[in-house]
mmCIF file of C-alpha atoms in Angstrom:
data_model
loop_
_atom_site.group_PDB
_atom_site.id
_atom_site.type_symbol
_atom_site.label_atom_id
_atom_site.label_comp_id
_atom_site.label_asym_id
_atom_site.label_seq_id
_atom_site.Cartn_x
_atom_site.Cartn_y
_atom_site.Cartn_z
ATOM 1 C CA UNK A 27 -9.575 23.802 -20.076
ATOM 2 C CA UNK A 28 -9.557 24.767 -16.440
ATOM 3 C CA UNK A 29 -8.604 22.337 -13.660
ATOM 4 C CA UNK A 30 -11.958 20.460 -12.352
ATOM 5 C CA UNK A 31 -13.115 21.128 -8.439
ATOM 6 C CA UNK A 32 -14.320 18.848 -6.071
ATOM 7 C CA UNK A 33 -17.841 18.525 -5.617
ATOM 8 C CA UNK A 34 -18.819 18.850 -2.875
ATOM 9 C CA UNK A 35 -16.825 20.170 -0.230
ATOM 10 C CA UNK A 36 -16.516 23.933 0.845
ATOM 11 C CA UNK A 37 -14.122 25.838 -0.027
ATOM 12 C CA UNK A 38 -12.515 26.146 2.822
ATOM 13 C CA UNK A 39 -12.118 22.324 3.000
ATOM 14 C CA UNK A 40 -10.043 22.717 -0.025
ATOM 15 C CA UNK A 41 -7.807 25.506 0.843
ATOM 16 C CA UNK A 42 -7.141 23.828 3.948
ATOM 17 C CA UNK A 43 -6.265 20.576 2.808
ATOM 18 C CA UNK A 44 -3.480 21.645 0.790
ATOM 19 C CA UNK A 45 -1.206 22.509 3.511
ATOM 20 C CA UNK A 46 -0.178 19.459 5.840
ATOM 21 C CA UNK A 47 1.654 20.299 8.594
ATOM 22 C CA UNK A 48 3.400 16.775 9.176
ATOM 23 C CA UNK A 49 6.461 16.047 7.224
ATOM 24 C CA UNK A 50 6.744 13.217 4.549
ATOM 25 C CA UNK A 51 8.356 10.641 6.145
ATOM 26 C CA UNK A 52 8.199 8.179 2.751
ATOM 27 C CA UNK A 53 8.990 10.306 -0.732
ATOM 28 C CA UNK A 54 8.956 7.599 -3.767
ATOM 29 C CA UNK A 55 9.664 9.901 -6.892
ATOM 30 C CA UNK A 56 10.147 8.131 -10.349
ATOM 31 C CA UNK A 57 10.399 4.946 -9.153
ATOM 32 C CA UNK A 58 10.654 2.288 -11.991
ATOM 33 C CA UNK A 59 11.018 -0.935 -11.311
ATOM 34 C CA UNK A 60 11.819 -3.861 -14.349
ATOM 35 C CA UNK A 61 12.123 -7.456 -15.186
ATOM 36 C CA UNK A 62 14.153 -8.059 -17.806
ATOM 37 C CA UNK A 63 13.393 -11.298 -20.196
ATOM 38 C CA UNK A 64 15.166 -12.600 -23.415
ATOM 39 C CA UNK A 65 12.430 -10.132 -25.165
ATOM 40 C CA UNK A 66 13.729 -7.335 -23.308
ATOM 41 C CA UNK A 67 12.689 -5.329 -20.346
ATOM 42 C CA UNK A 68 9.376 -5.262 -18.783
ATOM 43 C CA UNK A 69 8.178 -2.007 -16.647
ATOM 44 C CA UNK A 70 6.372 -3.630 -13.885
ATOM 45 C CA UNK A 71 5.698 -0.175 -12.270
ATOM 46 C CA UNK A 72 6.537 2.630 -13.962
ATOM 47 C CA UNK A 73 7.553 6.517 -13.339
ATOM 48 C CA UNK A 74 5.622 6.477 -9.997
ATOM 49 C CA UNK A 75 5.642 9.212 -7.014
ATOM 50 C CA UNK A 76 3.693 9.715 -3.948
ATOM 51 C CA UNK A 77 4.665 9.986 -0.736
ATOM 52 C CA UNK A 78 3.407 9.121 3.149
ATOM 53 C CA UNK A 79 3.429 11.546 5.986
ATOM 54 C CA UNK A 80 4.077 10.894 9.494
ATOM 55 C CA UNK A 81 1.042 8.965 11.178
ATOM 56 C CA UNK A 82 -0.616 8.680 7.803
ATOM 57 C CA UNK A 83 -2.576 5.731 6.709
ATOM 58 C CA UNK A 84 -2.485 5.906 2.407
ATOM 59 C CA UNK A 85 -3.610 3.096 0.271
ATOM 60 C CA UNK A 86 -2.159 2.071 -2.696
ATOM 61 C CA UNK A 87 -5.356 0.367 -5.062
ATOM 62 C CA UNK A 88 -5.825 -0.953 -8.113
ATOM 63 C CA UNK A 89 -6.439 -4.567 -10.016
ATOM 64 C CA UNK A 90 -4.530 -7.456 -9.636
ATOM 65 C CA UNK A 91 -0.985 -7.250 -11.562
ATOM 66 C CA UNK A 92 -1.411 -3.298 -11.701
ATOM 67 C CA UNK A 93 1.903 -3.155 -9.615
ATOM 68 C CA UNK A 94 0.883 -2.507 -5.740
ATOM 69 C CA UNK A 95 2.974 -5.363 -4.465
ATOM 70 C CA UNK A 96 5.786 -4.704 -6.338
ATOM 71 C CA UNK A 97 5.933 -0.935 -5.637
ATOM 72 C CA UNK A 98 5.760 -2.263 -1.847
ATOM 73 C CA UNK A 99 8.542 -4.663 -2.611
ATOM 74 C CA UNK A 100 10.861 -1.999 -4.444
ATOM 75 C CA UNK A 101 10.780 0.348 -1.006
ATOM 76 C CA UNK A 102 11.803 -2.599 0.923
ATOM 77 C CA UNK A 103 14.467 -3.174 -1.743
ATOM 78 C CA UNK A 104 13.141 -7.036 -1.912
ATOM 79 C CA UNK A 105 12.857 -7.397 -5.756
ATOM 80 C CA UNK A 106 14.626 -10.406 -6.312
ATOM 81 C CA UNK A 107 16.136 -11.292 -10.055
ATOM 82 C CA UNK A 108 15.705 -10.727 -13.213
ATOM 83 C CA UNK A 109 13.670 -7.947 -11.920
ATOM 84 C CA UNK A 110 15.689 -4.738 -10.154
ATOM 85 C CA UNK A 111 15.019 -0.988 -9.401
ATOM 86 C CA UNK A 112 16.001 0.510 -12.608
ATOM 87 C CA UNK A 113 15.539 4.441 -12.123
ATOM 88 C CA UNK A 114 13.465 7.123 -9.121
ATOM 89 C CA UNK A 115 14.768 7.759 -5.920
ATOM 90 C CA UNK A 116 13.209 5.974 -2.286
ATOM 91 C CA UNK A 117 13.764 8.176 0.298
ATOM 92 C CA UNK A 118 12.891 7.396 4.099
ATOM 93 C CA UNK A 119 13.725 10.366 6.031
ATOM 94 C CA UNK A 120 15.626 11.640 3.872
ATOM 95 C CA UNK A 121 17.831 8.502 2.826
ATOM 96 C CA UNK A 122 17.638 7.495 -0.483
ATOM 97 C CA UNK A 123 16.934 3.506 0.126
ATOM 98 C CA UNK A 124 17.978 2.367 -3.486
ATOM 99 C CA UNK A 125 21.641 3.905 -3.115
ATOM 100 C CA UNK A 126 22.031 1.874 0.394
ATOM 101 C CA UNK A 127 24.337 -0.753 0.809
ATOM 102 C CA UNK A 128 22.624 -4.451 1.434
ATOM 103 C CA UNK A 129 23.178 -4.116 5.282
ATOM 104 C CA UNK A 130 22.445 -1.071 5.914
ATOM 105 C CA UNK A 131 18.868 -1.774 4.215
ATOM 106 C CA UNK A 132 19.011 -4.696 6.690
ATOM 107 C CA UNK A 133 18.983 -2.198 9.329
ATOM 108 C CA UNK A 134 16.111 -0.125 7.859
ATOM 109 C CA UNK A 135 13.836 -3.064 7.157
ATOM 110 C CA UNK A 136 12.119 -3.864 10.979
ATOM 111 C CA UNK A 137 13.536 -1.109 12.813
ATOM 112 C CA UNK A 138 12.398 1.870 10.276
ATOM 113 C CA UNK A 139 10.003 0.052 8.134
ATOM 114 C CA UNK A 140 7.931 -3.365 8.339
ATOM 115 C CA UNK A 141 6.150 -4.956 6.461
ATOM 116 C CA UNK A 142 3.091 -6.999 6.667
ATOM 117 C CA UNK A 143 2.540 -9.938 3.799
ATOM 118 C CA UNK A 144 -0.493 -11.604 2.548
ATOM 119 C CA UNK A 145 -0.802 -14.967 3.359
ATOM 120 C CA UNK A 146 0.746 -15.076 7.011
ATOM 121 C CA UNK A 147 0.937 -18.913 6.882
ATOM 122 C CA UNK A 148 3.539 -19.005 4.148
ATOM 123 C CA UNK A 149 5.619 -16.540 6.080
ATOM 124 C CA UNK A 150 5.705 -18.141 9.755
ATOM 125 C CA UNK A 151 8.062 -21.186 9.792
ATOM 126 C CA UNK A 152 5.609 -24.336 10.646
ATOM 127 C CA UNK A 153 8.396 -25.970 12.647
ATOM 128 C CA UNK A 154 8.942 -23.446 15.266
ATOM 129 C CA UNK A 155 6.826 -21.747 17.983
ATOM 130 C CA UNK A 156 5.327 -18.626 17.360
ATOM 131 C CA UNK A 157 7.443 -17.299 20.568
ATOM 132 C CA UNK A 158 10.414 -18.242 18.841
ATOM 133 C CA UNK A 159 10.044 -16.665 15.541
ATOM 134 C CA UNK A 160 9.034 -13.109 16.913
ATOM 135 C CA UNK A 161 12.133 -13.589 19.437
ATOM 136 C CA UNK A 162 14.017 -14.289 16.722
ATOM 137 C CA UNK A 163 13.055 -10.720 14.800
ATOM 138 C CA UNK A 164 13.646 -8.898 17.890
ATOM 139 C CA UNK A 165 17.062 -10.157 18.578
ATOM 140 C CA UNK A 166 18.024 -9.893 15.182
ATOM 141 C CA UNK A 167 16.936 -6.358 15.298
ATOM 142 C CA UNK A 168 17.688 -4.818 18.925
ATOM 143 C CA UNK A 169 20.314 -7.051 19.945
ATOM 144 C CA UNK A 170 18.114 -8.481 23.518
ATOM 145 C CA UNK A 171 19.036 -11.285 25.665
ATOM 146 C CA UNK A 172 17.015 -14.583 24.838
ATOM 147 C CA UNK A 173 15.266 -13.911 28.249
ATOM 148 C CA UNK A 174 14.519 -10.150 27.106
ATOM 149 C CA UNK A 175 13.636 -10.723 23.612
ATOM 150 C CA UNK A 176 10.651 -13.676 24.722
ATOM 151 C CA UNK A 177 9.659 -11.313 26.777
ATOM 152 C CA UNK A 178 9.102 -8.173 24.356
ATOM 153 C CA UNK A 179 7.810 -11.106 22.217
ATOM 154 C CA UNK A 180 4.747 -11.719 25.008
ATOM 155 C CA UNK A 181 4.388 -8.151 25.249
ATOM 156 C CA UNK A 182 4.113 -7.440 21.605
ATOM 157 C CA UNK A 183 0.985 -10.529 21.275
ATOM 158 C CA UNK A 184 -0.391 -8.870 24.236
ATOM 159 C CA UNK A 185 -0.585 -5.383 21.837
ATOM 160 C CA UNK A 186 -2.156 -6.933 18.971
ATOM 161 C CA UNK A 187 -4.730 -8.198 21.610
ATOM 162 C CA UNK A 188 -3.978 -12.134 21.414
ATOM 163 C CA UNK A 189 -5.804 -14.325 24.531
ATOM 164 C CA UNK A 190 -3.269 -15.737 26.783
ATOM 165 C CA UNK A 191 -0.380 -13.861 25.330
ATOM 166 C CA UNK A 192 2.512 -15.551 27.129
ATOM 167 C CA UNK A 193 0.609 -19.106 26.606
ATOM 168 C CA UNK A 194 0.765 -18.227 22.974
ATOM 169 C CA UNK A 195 4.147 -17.853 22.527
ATOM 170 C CA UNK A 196 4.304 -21.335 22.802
ATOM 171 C CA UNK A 197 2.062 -22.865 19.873
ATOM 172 C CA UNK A 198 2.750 -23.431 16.621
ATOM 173 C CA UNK A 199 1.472 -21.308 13.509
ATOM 174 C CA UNK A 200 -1.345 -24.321 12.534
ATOM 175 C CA UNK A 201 -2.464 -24.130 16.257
ATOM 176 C CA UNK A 202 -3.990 -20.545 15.658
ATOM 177 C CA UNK A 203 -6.595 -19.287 13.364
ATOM 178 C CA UNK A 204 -5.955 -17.194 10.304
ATOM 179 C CA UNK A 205 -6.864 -13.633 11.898
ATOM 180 C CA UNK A 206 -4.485 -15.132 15.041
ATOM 181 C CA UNK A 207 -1.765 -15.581 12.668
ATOM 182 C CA UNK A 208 -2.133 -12.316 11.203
ATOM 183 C CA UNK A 209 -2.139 -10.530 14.142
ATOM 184 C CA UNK A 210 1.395 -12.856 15.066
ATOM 185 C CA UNK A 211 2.647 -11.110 11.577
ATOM 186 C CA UNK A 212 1.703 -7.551 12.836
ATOM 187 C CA UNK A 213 2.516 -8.494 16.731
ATOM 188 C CA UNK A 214 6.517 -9.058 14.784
ATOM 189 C CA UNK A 215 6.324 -6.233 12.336
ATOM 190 C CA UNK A 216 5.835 -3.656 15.025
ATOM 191 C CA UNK A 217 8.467 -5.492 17.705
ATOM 192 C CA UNK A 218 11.335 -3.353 16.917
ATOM 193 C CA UNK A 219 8.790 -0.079 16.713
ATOM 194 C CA UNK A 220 8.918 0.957 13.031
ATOM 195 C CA UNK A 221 7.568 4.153 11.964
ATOM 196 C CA UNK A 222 6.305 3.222 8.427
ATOM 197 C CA UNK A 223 4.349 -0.320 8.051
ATOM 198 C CA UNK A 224 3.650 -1.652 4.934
ATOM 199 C CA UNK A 225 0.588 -3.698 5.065
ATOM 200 C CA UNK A 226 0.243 -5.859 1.566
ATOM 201 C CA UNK A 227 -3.484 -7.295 1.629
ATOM 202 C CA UNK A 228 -3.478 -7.772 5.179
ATOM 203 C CA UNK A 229 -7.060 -8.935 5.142
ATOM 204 C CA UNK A 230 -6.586 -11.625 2.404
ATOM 205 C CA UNK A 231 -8.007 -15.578 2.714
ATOM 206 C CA UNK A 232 -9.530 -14.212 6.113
ATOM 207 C CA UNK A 233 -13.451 -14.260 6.455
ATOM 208 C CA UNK A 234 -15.688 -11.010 7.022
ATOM 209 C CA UNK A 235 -15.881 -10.302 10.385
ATOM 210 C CA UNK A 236 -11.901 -11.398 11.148
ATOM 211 C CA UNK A 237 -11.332 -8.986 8.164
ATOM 212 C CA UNK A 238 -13.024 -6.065 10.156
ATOM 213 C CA UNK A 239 -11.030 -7.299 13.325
ATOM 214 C CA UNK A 240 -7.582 -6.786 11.646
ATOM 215 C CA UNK A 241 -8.632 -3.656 10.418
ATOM 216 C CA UNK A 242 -9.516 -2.406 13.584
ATOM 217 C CA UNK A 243 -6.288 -3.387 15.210
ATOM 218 C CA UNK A 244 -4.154 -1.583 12.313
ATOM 219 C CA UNK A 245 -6.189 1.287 12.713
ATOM 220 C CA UNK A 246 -5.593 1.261 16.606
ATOM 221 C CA UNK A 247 -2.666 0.948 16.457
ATOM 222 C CA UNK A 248 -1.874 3.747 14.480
ATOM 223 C CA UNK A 249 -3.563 5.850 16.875
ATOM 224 C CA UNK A 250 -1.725 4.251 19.782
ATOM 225 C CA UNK A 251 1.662 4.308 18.281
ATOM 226 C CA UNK A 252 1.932 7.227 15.645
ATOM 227 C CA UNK A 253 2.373 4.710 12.990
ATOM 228 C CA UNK A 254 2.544 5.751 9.120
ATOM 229 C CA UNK A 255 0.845 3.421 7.352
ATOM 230 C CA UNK A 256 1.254 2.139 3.491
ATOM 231 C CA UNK A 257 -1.626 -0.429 2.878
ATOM 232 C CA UNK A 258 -1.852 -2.002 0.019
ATOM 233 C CA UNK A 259 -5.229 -3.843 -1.100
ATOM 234 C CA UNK A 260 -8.107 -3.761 -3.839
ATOM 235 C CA UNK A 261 -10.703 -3.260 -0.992
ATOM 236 C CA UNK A 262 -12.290 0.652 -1.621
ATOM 237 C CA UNK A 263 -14.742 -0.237 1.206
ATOM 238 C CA UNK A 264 -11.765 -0.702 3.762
ATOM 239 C CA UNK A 265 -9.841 2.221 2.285
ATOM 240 C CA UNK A 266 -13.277 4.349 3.057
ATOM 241 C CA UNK A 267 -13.152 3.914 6.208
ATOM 242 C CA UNK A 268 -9.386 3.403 7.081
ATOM 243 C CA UNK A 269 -7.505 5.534 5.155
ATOM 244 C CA UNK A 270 -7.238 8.964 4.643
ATOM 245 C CA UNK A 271 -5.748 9.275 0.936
ATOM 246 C CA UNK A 272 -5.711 7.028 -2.115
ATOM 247 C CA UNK A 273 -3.364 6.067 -4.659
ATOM 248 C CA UNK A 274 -4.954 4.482 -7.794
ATOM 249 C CA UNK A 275 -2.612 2.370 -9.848
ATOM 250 C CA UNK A 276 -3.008 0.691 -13.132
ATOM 251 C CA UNK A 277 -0.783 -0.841 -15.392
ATOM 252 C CA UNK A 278 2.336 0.215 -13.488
ATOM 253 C CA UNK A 279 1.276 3.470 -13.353
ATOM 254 C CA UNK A 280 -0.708 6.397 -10.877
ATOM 255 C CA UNK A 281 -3.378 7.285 -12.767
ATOM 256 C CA UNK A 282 -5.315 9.391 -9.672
ATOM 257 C CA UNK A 283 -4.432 10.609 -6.184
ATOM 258 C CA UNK A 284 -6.854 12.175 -4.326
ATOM 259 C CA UNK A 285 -7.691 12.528 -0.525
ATOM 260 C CA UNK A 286 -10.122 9.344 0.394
ATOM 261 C CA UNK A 287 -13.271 11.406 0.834
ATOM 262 C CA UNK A 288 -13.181 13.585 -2.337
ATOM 263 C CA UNK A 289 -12.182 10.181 -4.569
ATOM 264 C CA UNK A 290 -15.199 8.965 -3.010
ATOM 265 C CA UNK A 291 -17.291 12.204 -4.024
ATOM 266 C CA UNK A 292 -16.024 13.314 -7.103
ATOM 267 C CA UNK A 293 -13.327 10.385 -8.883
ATOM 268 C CA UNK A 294 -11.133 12.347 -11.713
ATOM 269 C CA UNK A 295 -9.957 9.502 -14.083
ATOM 270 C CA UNK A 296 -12.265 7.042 -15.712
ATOM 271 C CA UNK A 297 -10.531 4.048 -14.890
ATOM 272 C CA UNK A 298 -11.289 5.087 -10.529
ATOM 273 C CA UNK A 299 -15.101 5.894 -11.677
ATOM 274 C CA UNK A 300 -15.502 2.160 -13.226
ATOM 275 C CA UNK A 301 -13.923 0.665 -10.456
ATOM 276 C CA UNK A 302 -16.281 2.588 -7.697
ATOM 277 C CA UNK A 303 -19.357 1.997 -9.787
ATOM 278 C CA UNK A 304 -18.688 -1.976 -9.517
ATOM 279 C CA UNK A 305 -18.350 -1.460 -5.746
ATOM 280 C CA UNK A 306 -21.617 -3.260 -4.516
ATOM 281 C CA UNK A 307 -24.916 -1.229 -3.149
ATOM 282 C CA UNK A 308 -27.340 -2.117 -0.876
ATOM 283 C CA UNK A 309 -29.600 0.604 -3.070
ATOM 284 C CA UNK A 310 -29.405 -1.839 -6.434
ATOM 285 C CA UNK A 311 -32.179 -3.910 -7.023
ATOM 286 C CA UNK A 312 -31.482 -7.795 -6.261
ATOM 287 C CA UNK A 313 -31.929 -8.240 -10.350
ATOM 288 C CA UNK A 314 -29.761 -5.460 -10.827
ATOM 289 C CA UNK A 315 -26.169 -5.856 -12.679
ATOM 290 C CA UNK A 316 -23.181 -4.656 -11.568
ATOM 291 C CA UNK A 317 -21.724 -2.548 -13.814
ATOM 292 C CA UNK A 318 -18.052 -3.810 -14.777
ATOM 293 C CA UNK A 319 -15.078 -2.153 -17.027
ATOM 294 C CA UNK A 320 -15.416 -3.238 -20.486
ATOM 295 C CA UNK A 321 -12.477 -5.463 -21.734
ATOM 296 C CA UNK A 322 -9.374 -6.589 -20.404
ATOM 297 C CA UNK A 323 -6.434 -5.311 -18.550
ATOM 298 C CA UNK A 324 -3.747 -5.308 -21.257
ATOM 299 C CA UNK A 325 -0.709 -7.800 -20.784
ATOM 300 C CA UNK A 326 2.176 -5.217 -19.646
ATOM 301 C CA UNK A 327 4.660 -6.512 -22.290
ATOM 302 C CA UNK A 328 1.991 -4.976 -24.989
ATOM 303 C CA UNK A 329 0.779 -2.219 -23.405
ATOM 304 C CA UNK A 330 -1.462 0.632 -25.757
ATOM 305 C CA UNK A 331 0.418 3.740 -26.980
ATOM 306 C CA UNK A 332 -0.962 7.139 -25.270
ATOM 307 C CA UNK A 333 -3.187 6.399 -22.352
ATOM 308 C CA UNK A 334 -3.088 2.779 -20.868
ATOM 309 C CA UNK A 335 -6.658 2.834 -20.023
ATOM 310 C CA UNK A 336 -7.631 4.217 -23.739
ATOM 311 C CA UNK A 337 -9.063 0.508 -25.237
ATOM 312 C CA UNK A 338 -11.364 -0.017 -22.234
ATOM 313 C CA UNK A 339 -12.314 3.656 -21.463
ATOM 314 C CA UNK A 340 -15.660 5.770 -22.022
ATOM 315 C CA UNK A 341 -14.306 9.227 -22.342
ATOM 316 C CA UNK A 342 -11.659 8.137 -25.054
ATOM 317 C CA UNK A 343 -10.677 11.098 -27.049
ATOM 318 C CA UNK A 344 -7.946 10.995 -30.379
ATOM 319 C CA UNK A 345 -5.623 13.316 -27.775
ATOM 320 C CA UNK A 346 -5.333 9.793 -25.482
ATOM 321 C CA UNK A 347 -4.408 7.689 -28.565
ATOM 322 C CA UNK A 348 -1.171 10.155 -28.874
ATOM 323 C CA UNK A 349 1.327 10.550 -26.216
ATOM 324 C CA UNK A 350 0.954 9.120 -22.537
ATOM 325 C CA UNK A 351 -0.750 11.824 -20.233
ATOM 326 C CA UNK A 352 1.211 13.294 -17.217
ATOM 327 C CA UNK A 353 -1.018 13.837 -14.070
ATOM 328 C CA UNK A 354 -3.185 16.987 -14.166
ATOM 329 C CA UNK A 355 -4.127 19.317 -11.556
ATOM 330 C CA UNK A 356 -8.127 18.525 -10.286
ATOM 331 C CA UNK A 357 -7.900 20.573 -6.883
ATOM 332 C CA UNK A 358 -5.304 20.478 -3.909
ATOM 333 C CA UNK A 359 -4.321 17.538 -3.494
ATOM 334 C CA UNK A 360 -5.950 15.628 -5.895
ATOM 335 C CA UNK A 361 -4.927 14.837 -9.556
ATOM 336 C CA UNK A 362 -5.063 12.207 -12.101
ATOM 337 C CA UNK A 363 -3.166 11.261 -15.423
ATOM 338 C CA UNK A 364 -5.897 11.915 -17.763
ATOM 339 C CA UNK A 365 -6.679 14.690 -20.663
ATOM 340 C CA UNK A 366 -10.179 15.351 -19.319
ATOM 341 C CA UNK A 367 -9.098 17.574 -16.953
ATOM 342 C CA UNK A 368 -6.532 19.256 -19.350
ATOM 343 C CA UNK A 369 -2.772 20.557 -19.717
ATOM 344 C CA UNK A 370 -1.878 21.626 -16.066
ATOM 345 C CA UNK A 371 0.410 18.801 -15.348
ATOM 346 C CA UNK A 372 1.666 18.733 -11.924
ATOM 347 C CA UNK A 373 5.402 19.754 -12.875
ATOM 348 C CA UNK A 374 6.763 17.368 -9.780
ATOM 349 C CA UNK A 375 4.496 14.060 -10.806
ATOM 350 C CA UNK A 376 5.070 13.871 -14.619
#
């Protein structure tokens, strides 16, 4: 079988898009990450590689438990016990993160690489001002005076476009709103000017319109600042417009990569088709159903042999009940782990 081609797009879209001239500044390559129980290991993610280039926004998607968060937390070496890195290299710049010593990944995380977590309200302390705490990351990181670092810390609440910036700094984290204290979690990610933020679910608990808000901030700010971004979130209608490639993920594993807008136009794996087809429409009928994935994800200490996705998928074939699938060739740029599109494997991503 030959390798599928977008649909689409011209072919000069295609050829073009396989060369990027900006350098990876993020190269995950194997990466396996376990928790190990009195039944044995568990493979939370699982022989996973992608990278981010400089001033790239990529999003990692996928359902709950499929192992976005703890890829996220495995680059910021922040898996805590009984889980651990357990194979793959994490390289920022060239650095392989996993074979650094505890401080110097101290050093990296804030001044190379922030991160942004869900729920900002269980990651600001409620007994100090909101001045203090992003002080506090700034000294920690650059080594200001008290005097310097509340200043930066105005400056940086003035950036993520906070009212009253300097009046801010002096409230307490259940004196602002939810998108307020979001945009205190991004004002101290960036304070020590990162070049690789990792936002995980940056939009969750927070209504519609402050959801939009934050988005247009991040995306601002990339623009302003040359950020890379990794965002992490089961949101395709924010990756749409935000991003400009997407990582699928299920069961620990990438099952497609693809640049946003052919995903979008021509989805490789069956697993990405299911989840766009639940997306929501405007066009369906107000009686119509929304089409879902049949069954269940399966529990990841009993996972399937072959294919992962082989109970729940349409296109199941007796090849996908046999050995895993490595990621095949669709077009530059673009591939997914899945025997539809046949045996060119992309030798780097098996």
């Amino acid at each position: 079988m030959t390798a599928a081609q977008p649909v689409g797009l011209p072919e000069s879209t295609v050829a073009d898009r396989d060369v990027d001239p900006r350098e990876a500044i993020l190269e995950v390559k194997n990466l396996r990450t376990s928790f190990f129980s009195a039944e044995g290991p568990v493979h939370a993610v699982d022989n996973v590689s992608f990278n981010v280039r400089r001033g790239e926004a990529v999003a990692l998607v996928g359902e709950s438990g499929c192992g976005k968060s703890v890829t996220a937390m495995s680059i910021m070496r922040l898996v805590t016990p009984p889980g651990r890195v357990t194979a793959g290299e994490i390289r920022f710049k060239g650095r392989d993160l996993a074979a650094l010593s505890e401080r110097a990944m101290r050093s990296v995380r804030g001044n190379d690489i922030a991160m942004v977590f869900q729920e900002p309200m269980t990651s600001l302390n409620p007994v100090f001002k909101v001045g203090d705490q992003v002080a506090e990351a700034i000294r920690i990181h650059q080594r200001l005076s008290k005097k310097a670092a509340w200043q930066r810390a105005g400056e940086m609440l003035e950036l993520v476009s906070i009212p009253d910036p300097h009046k801010r700094l002096y409230d307490y984290p259940h004196q602002l709103s939810g998108g307020m204290r979001q945009r205190v979690m991004i004002a101290m990610a960036l304070s020590c000017d990162p070049e690789l933020l990792i936002a995980d679910e940056p939009t969750t608990a927070l209504d519609v319109t402050i959801q939009a808000q934050i988005m247009e901030l991040l995306a601002s700010l990339q623009q302003r600042l040359g950020l890379a971004i990794l965002l992490i979130t089961h949101d395709l209608g924010v990756v749409a417009e935000f991003c400009e490639r997407i990582i699928v993920m299920y069961t620990g594993r990438i099952v497609e990569e693809s640049p946003v807008r052919d995903l979008f136009a021509n989805p490789a794996h069956p697993y990405t088709r299911g989840l766009l087809k639940s997306l929501p429409s405007v066009s369906r009928g107000e009686k119509t159903r929304l089409p879902t994935i049949a069954g269940m994800v399966p529990p990841i200490t009993n996972l399937p042999p072959g294919c992962k996705f082989n109970p729940r998928c349409p296109d199941v074939m007796p090849i996908c009940l046999g050995n895993e699938p490595a990621r095949m060739i669709v077009a530059p740029g673009h591939d997914a782990r899945c025997y539809l599109h046949g045996d060119e494997a992309d030798p780097e991503r098996l």
